[in-house]
CSV table of C-alpha atoms and ligand atoms in Angstrom, one decimal:
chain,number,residue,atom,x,y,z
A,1,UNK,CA,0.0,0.0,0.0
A,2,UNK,CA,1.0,3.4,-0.9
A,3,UNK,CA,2.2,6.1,2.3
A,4,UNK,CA,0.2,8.7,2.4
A,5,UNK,CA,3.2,10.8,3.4
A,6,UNK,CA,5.0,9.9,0.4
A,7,UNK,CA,5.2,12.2,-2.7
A,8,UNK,CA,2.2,11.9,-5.7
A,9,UNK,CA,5.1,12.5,-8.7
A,10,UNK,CA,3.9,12.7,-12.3
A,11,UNK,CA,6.4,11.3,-15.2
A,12,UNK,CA,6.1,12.5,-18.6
A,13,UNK,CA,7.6,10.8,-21.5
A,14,UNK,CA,7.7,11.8,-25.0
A,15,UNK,CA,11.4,10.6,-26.0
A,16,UNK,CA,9.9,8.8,-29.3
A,17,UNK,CA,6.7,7.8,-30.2
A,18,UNK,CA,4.7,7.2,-26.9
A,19,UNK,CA,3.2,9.9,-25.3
A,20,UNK,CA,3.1,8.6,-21.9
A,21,UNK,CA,2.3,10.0,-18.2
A,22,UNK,CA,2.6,7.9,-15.1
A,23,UNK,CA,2.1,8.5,-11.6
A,24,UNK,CA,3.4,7.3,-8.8
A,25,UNK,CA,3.4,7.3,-5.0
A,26,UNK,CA,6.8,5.8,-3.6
A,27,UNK,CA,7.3,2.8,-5.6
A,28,UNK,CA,3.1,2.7,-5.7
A,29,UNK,CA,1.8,2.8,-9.4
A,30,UNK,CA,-1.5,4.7,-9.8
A,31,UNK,CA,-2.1,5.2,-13.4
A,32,UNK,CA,0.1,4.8,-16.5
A,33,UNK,CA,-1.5,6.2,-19.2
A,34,UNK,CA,-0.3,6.2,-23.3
A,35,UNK,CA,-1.0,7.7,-26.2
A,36,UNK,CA,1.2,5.7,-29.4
A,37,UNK,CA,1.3,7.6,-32.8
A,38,UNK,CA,2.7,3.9,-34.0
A,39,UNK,CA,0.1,3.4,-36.4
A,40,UNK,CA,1.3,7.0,-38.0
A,41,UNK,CA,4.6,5.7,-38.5
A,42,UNK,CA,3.7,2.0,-39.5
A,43,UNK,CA,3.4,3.0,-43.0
A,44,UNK,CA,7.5,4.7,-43.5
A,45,UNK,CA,8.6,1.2,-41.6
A,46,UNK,CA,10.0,3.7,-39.3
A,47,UNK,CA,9.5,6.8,-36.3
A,48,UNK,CA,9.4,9.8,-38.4
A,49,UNK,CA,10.5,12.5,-36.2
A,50,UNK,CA,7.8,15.2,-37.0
A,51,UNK,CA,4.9,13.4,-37.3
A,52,UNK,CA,6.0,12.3,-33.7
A,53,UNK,CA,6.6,15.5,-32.2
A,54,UNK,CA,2.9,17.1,-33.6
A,55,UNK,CA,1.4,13.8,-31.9
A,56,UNK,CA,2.9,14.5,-28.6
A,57,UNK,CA,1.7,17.7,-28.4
A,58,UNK,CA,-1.6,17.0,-29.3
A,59,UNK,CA,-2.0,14.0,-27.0
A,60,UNK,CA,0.1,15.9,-24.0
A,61,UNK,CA,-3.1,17.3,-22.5
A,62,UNK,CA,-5.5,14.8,-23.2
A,63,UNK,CA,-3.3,11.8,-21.7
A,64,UNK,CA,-2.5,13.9,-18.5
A,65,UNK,CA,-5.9,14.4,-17.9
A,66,UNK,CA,-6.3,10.3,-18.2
A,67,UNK,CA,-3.7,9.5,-15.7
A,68,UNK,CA,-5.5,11.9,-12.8
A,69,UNK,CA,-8.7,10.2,-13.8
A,70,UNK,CA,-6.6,7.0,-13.8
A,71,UNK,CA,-5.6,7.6,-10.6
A,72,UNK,CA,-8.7,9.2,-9.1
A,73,UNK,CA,-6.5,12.7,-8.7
A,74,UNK,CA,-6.8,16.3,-9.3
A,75,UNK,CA,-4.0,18.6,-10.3
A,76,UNK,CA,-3.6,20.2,-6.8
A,77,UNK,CA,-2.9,16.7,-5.6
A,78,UNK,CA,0.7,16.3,-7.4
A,79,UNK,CA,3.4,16.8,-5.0
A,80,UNK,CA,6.7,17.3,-8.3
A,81,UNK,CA,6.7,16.6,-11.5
A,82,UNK,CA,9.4,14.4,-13.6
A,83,UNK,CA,9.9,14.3,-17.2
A,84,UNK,CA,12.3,12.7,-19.7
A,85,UNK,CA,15.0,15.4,-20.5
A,86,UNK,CA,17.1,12.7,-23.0
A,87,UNK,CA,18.0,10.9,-24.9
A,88,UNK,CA,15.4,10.3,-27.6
A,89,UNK,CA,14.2,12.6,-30.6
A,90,UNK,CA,15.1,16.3,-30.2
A,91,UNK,CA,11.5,17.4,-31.4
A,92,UNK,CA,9.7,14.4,-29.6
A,93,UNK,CA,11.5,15.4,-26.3
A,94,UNK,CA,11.0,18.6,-26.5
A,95,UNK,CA,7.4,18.6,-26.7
A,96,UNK,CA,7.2,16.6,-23.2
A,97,UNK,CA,10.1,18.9,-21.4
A,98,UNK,CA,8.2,22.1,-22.4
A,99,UNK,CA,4.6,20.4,-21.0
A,100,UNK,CA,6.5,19.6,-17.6
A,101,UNK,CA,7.7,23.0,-16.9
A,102,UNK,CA,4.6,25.0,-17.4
A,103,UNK,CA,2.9,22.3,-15.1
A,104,UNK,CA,5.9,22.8,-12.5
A,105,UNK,CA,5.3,26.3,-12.5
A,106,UNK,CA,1.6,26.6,-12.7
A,107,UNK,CA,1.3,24.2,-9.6
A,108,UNK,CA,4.4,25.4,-7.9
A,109,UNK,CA,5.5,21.5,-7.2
A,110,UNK,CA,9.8,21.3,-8.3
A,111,UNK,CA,10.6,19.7,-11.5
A,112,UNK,CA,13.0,17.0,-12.3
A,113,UNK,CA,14.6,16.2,-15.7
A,114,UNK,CA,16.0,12.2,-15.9
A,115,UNK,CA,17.6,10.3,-17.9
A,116,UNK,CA,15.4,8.3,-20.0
A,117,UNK,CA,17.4,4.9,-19.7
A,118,UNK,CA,17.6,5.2,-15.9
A,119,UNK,CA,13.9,5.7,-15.5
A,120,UNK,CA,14.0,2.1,-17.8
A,121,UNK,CA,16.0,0.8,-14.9
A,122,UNK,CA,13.7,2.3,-12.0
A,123,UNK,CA,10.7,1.7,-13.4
A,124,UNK,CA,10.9,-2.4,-12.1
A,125,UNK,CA,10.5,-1.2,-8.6
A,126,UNK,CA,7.0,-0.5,-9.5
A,127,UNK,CA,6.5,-4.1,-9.7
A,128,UNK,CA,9.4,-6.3,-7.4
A,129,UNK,CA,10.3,-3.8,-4.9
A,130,UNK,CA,13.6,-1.6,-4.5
A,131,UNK,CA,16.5,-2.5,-6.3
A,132,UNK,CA,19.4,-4.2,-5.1
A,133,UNK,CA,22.5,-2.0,-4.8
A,134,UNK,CA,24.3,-2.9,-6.8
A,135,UNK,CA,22.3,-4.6,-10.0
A,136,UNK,CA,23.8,-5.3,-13.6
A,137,UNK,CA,20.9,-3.6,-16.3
A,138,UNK,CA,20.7,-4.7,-19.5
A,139,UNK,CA,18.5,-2.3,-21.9
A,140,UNK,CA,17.1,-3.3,-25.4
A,141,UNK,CA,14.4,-1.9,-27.2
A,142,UNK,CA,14.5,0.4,-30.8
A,143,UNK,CA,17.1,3.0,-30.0
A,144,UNK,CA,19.4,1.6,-27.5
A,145,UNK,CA,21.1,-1.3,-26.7
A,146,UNK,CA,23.1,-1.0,-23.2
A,147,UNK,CA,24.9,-2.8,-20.2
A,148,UNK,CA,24.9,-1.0,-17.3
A,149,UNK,CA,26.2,-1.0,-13.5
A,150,UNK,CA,23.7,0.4,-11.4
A,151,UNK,CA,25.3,1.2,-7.4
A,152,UNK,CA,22.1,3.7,-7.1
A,153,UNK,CA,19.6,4.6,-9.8
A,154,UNK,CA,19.3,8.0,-8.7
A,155,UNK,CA,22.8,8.9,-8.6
A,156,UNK,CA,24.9,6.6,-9.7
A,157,UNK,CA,25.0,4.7,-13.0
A,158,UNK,CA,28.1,3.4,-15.3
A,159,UNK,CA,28.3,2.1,-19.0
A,160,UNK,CA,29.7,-1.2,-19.4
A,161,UNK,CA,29.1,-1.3,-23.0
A,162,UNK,CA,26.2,-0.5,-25.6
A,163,UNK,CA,25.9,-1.7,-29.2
A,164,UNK,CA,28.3,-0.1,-31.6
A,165,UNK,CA,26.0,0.0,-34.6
A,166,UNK,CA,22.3,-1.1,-34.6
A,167,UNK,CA,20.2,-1.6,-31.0
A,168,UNK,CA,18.7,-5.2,-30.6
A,169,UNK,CA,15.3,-3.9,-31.5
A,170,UNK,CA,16.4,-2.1,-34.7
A,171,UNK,CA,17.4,-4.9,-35.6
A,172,UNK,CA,14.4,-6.8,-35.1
A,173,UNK,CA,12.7,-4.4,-37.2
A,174,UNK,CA,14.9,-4.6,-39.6
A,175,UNK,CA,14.9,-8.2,-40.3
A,176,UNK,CA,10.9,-8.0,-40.0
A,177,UNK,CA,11.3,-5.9,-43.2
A,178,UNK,CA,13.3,-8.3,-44.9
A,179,UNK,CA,10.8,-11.3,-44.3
A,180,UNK,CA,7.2,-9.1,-45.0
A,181,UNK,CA,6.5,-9.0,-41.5
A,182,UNK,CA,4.6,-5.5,-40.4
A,183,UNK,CA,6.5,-2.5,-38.4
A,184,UNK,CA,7.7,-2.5,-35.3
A,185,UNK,CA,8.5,-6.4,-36.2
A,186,UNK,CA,9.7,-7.2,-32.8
A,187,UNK,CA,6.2,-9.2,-31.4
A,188,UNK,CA,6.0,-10.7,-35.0
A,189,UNK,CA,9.3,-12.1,-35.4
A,190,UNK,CA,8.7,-13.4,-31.6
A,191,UNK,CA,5.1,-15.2,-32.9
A,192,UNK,CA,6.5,-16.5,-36.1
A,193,UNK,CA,9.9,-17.8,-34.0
A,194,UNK,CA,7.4,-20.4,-31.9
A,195,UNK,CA,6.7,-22.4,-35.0
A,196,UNK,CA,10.1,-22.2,-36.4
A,197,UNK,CA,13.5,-24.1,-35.3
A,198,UNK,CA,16.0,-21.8,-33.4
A,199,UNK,CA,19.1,-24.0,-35.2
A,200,UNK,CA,17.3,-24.5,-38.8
A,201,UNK,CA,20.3,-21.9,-39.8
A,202,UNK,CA,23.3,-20.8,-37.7
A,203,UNK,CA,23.5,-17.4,-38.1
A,204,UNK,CA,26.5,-14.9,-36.8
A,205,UNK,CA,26.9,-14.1,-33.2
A,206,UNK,CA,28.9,-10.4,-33.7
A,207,UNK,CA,31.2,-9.1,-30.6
A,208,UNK,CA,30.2,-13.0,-28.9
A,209,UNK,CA,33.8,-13.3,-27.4
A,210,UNK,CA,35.8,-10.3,-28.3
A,211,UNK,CA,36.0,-9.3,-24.5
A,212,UNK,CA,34.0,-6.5,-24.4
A,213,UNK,CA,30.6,-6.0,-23.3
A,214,UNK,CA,29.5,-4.3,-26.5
A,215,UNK,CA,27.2,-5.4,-29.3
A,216,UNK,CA,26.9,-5.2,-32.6
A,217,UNK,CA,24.1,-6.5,-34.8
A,218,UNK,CA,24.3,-5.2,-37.9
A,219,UNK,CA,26.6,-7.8,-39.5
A,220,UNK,CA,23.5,-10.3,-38.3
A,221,UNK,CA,20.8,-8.4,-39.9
A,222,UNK,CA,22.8,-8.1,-43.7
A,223,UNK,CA,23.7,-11.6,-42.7
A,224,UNK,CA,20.1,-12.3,-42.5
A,225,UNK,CA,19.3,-10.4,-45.6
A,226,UNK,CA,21.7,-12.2,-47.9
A,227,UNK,CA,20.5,-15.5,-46.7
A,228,UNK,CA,16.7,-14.8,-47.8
A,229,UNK,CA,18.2,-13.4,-51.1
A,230,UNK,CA,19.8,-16.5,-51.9
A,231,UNK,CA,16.7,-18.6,-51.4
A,232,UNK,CA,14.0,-19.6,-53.6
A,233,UNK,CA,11.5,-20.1,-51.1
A,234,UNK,CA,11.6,-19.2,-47.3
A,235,UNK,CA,10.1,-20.5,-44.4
A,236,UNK,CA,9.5,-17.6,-42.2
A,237,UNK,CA,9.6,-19.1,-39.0
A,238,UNK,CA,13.1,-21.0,-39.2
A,239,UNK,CA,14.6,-17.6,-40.6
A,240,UNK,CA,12.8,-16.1,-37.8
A,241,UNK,CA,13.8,-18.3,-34.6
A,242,UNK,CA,17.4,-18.5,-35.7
A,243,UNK,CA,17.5,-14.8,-36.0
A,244,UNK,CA,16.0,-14.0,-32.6
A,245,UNK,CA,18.3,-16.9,-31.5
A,246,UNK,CA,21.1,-15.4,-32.4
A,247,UNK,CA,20.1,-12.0,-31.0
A,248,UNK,CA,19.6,-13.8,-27.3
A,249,UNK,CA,22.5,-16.1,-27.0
A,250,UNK,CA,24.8,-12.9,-27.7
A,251,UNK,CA,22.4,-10.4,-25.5
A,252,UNK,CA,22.5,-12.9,-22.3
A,253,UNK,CA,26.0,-14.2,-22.7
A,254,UNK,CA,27.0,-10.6,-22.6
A,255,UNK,CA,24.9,-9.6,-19.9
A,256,UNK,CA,25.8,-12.8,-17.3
A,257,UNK,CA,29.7,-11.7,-18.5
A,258,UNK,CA,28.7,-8.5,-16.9
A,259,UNK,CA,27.3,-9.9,-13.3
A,260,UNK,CA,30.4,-12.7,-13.5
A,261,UNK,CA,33.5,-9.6,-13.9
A,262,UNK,CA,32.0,-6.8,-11.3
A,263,UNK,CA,30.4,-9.8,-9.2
A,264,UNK,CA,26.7,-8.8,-9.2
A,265,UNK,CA,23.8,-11.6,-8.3
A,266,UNK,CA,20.9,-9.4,-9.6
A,267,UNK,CA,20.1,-9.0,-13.3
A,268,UNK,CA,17.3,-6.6,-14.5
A,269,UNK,CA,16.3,-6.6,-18.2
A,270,UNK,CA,14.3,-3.8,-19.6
A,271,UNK,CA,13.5,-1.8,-22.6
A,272,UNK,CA,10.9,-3.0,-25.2
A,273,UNK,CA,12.8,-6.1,-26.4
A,274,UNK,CA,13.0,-7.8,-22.8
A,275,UNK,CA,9.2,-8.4,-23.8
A,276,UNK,CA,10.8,-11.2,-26.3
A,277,UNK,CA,9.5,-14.4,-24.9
A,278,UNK,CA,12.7,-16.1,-26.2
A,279,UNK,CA,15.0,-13.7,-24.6
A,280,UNK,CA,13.1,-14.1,-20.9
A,281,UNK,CA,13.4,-17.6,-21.0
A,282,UNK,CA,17.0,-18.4,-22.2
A,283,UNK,CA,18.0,-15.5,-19.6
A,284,UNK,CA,16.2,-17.3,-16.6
A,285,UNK,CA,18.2,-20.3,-17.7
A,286,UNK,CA,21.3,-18.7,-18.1
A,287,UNK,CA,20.9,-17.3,-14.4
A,288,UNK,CA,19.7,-20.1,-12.6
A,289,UNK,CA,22.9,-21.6,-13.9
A,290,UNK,CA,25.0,-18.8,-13.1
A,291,UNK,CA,23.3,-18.0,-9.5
A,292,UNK,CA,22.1,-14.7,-10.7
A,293,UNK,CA,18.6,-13.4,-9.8
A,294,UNK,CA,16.6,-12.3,-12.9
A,295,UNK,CA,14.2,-9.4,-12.7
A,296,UNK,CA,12.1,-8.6,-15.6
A,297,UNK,CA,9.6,-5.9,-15.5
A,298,UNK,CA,5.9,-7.0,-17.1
A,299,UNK,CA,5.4,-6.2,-21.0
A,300,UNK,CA,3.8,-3.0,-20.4
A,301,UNK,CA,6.7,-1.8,-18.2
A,302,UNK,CA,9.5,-2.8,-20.6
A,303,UNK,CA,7.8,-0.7,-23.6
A,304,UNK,CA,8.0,3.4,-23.3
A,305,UNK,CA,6.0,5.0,-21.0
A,306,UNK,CA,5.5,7.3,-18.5
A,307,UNK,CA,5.3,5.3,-14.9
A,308,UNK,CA,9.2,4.8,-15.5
A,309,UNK,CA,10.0,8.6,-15.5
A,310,UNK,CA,7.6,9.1,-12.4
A,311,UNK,CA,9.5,6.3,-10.7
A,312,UNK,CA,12.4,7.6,-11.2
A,313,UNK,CA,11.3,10.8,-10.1
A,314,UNK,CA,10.5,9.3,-6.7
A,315,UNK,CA,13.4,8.2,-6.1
A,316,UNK,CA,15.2,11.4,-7.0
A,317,UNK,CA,12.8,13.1,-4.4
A,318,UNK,CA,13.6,10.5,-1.7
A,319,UNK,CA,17.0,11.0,-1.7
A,320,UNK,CA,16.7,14.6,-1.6
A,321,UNK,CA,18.3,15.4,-4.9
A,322,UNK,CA,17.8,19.0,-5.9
A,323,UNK,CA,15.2,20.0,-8.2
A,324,UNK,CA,16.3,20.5,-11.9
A,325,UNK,CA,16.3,24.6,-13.0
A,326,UNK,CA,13.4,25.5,-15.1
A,327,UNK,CA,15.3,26.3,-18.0
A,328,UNK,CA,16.9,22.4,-18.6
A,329,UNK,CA,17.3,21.9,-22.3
A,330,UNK,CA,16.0,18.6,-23.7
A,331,UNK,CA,19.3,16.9,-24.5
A,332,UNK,CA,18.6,14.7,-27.4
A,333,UNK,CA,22.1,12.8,-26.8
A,334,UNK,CA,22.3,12.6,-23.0
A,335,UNK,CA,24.8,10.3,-21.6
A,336,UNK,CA,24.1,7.3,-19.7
A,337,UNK,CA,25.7,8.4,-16.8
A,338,UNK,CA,23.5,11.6,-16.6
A,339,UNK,CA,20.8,10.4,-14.1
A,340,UNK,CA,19.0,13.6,-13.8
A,341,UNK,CA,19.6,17.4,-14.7
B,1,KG4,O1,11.3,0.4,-25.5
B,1,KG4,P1,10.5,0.6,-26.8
B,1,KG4,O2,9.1,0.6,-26.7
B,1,KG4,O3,10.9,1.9,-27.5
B,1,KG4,C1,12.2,2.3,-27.8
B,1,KG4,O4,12.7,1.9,-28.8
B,1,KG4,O5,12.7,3.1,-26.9
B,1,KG4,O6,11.1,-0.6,-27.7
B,1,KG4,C2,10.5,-0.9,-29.0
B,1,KG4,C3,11.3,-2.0,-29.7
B,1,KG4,C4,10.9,-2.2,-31.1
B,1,KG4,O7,12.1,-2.3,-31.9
B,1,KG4,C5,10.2,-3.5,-31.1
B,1,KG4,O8,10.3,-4.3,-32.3
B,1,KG4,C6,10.8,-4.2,-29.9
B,1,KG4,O9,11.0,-3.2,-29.0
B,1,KG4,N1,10.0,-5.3,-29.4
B,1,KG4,C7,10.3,-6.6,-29.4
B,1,KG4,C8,9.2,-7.3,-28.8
B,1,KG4,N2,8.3,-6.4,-28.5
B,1,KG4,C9,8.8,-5.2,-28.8
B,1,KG4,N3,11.4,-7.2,-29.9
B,1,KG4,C10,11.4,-8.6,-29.8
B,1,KG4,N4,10.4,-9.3,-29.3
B,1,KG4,C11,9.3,-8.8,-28.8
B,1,KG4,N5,8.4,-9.5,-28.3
B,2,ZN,ZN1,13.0,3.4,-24.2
């Protein structure tokens, strides 16, 4: 149950394509409410920048006024505010940043810029509690594609290593396009990967053992390409399950690396690719064996949205980190490292 005495922080989140606001008491989730201009974008195979930012701003009002009926609130209820200040889409973040400082001023609550990637790793407190200091996160979804050492989500968080050409879900996509499979291909390739055999063709595993705790996953996707190419006929599924294969072998090798060389026994996975089915389950494996606890948040949690930023947010406010300068800037290339402005 929520305390009464803790803060009621609102998170916004327009960093790509979700316009999303959550809020949050403590670690208590009250309403998470989004607003996707996906299908707008379906058609290009890809976010187009503008047509994202106008559909933040016309969905900003509309979805903050669904998460206070969400949550049974009013306005004069929220105690600070928290948006994403970067990384994501200059335009897209932009939109959100300028939304959160007119409602910090007009309700006089403080205001507090984060990192979009760290509010990925707070956000699975909403759902299994605080997290254990330290914890190893591992983030995959469209845009990024990281390892992280987390000692403190609100203060402290280092890179280990992040993909050095496309993220895991790009690549997904990507190699959706190839087979005829519809935009964002992720869930598809996932569906079409249960009928299909996982070792039908042995496709590369880039940066597997080179010692670093990068990725890379464009040599798999042209890999991928120049296979179907060759064919006369494909069968979807086996292209599809040795692809995704491919993509989760290297992911949780990579990540269990990470917990084995700065000896960490807590794993979180997060970003809109931990919703892969195949990825949660050859992870769980992979840490059982290893002694490593797993913590995935649910689907809904993984993708963009806002109860992340408010989470986040919370935690900024409980360890009495000052309140960002109503002028931030919405840094489209934040570093990682940057928990909050
Ligand atoms: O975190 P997210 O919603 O947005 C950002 O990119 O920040 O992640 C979206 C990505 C897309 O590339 C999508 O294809 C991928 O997550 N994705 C999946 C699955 N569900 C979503 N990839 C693999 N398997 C899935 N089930
Ligand atoms: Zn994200």
């Amino acid at each position: 149950m929520a305390d009464k005495d803790e803060p009621l922080v609102l998170g916004i989140e327009t960093s790509c394509d979700e316009t999303g606001v959550g809020i949050v008491r403590g670690h208590t989730l009250l309403a998470n409410t989004i607003a996707s201009s996906m299908h707008e974008h379906a058609r290009f195979g890809g976010v187009v920048p503008e047509v994202a930012s106008r559909a933040h701003l016309e969905a900003m009002t509309p979805v903050v006024e669904g998460a206070l009926a969400e949550a049974g609130l009013t306005f004069s209820d929220i105690d600070a505010i928290a948006v994403t200040a970067g990384p994501g889409l200059a335009g897209a973040l932009l939109v959100g940043v300028a939304a959160a400082k007119s409602y910090s001023l007009g309700l006089g609550v403080p205001l507090y810029g984060v990192n979009h990637l760290a509010a990925h790793v707070a956000v699975d407190q909403l759902e299994h509690g605080p997290l254990p200091k330290p914890c190893i996160a591992m983030l995959v979804s469209g845009g990024h594609s990281s390892l992280l050492l987390v000692p403190d989500v609100a203060q402290d968080v280092i890179s280990l290593g992040s993909t050095v050409d496309d993220a895991a879900g790009e690549a997904f996509d990507k190699v959706a396009r190839v087979l005829g499979l519809p935009f964002p291909g992720g869930p598809y390739i996932d569906r079409a990967a249960r009928e299909g055999s996982a070792t039908a063709i042995g496709f590369p595993r880039g940066k597997m053992d080179d010692g670093t705790l990068d990725f890379s996953f464009s040599g798999l996707k042209t890999a991928v390409a120049r296979w179907v190419e060759a064919q006369e006929s494909v069968h979807v599924p086996d292209v599809a399950a040795s692809f995704q294969e491919a993509v989760v072998d290297v992911l949780t090798r990579k990540a269990l690396q990470a917990c084995k060389k700065y000896d960490v026994k807590d794993l979180l996975i997060g970003g809109g690719v931990a919703a892969n089915s195949r990825l949660r389950a050859l992870a769980q494996e992979r840490c059982d064996k290893a002694g490593v606890r797993l913590r995935v948040p649910r689907p809904g949690l993984c993708t963009d949205n806002g109860a992340m930023v408010a989470a986040l947010g919370s935690d900024l406010v409980a360890a009495g980190i000052t309140p960002s300068a109503l002028d931030i800037p919405a840094d489209s290339s934040m570093p990682v490292t940057t928990v909050h402005v």
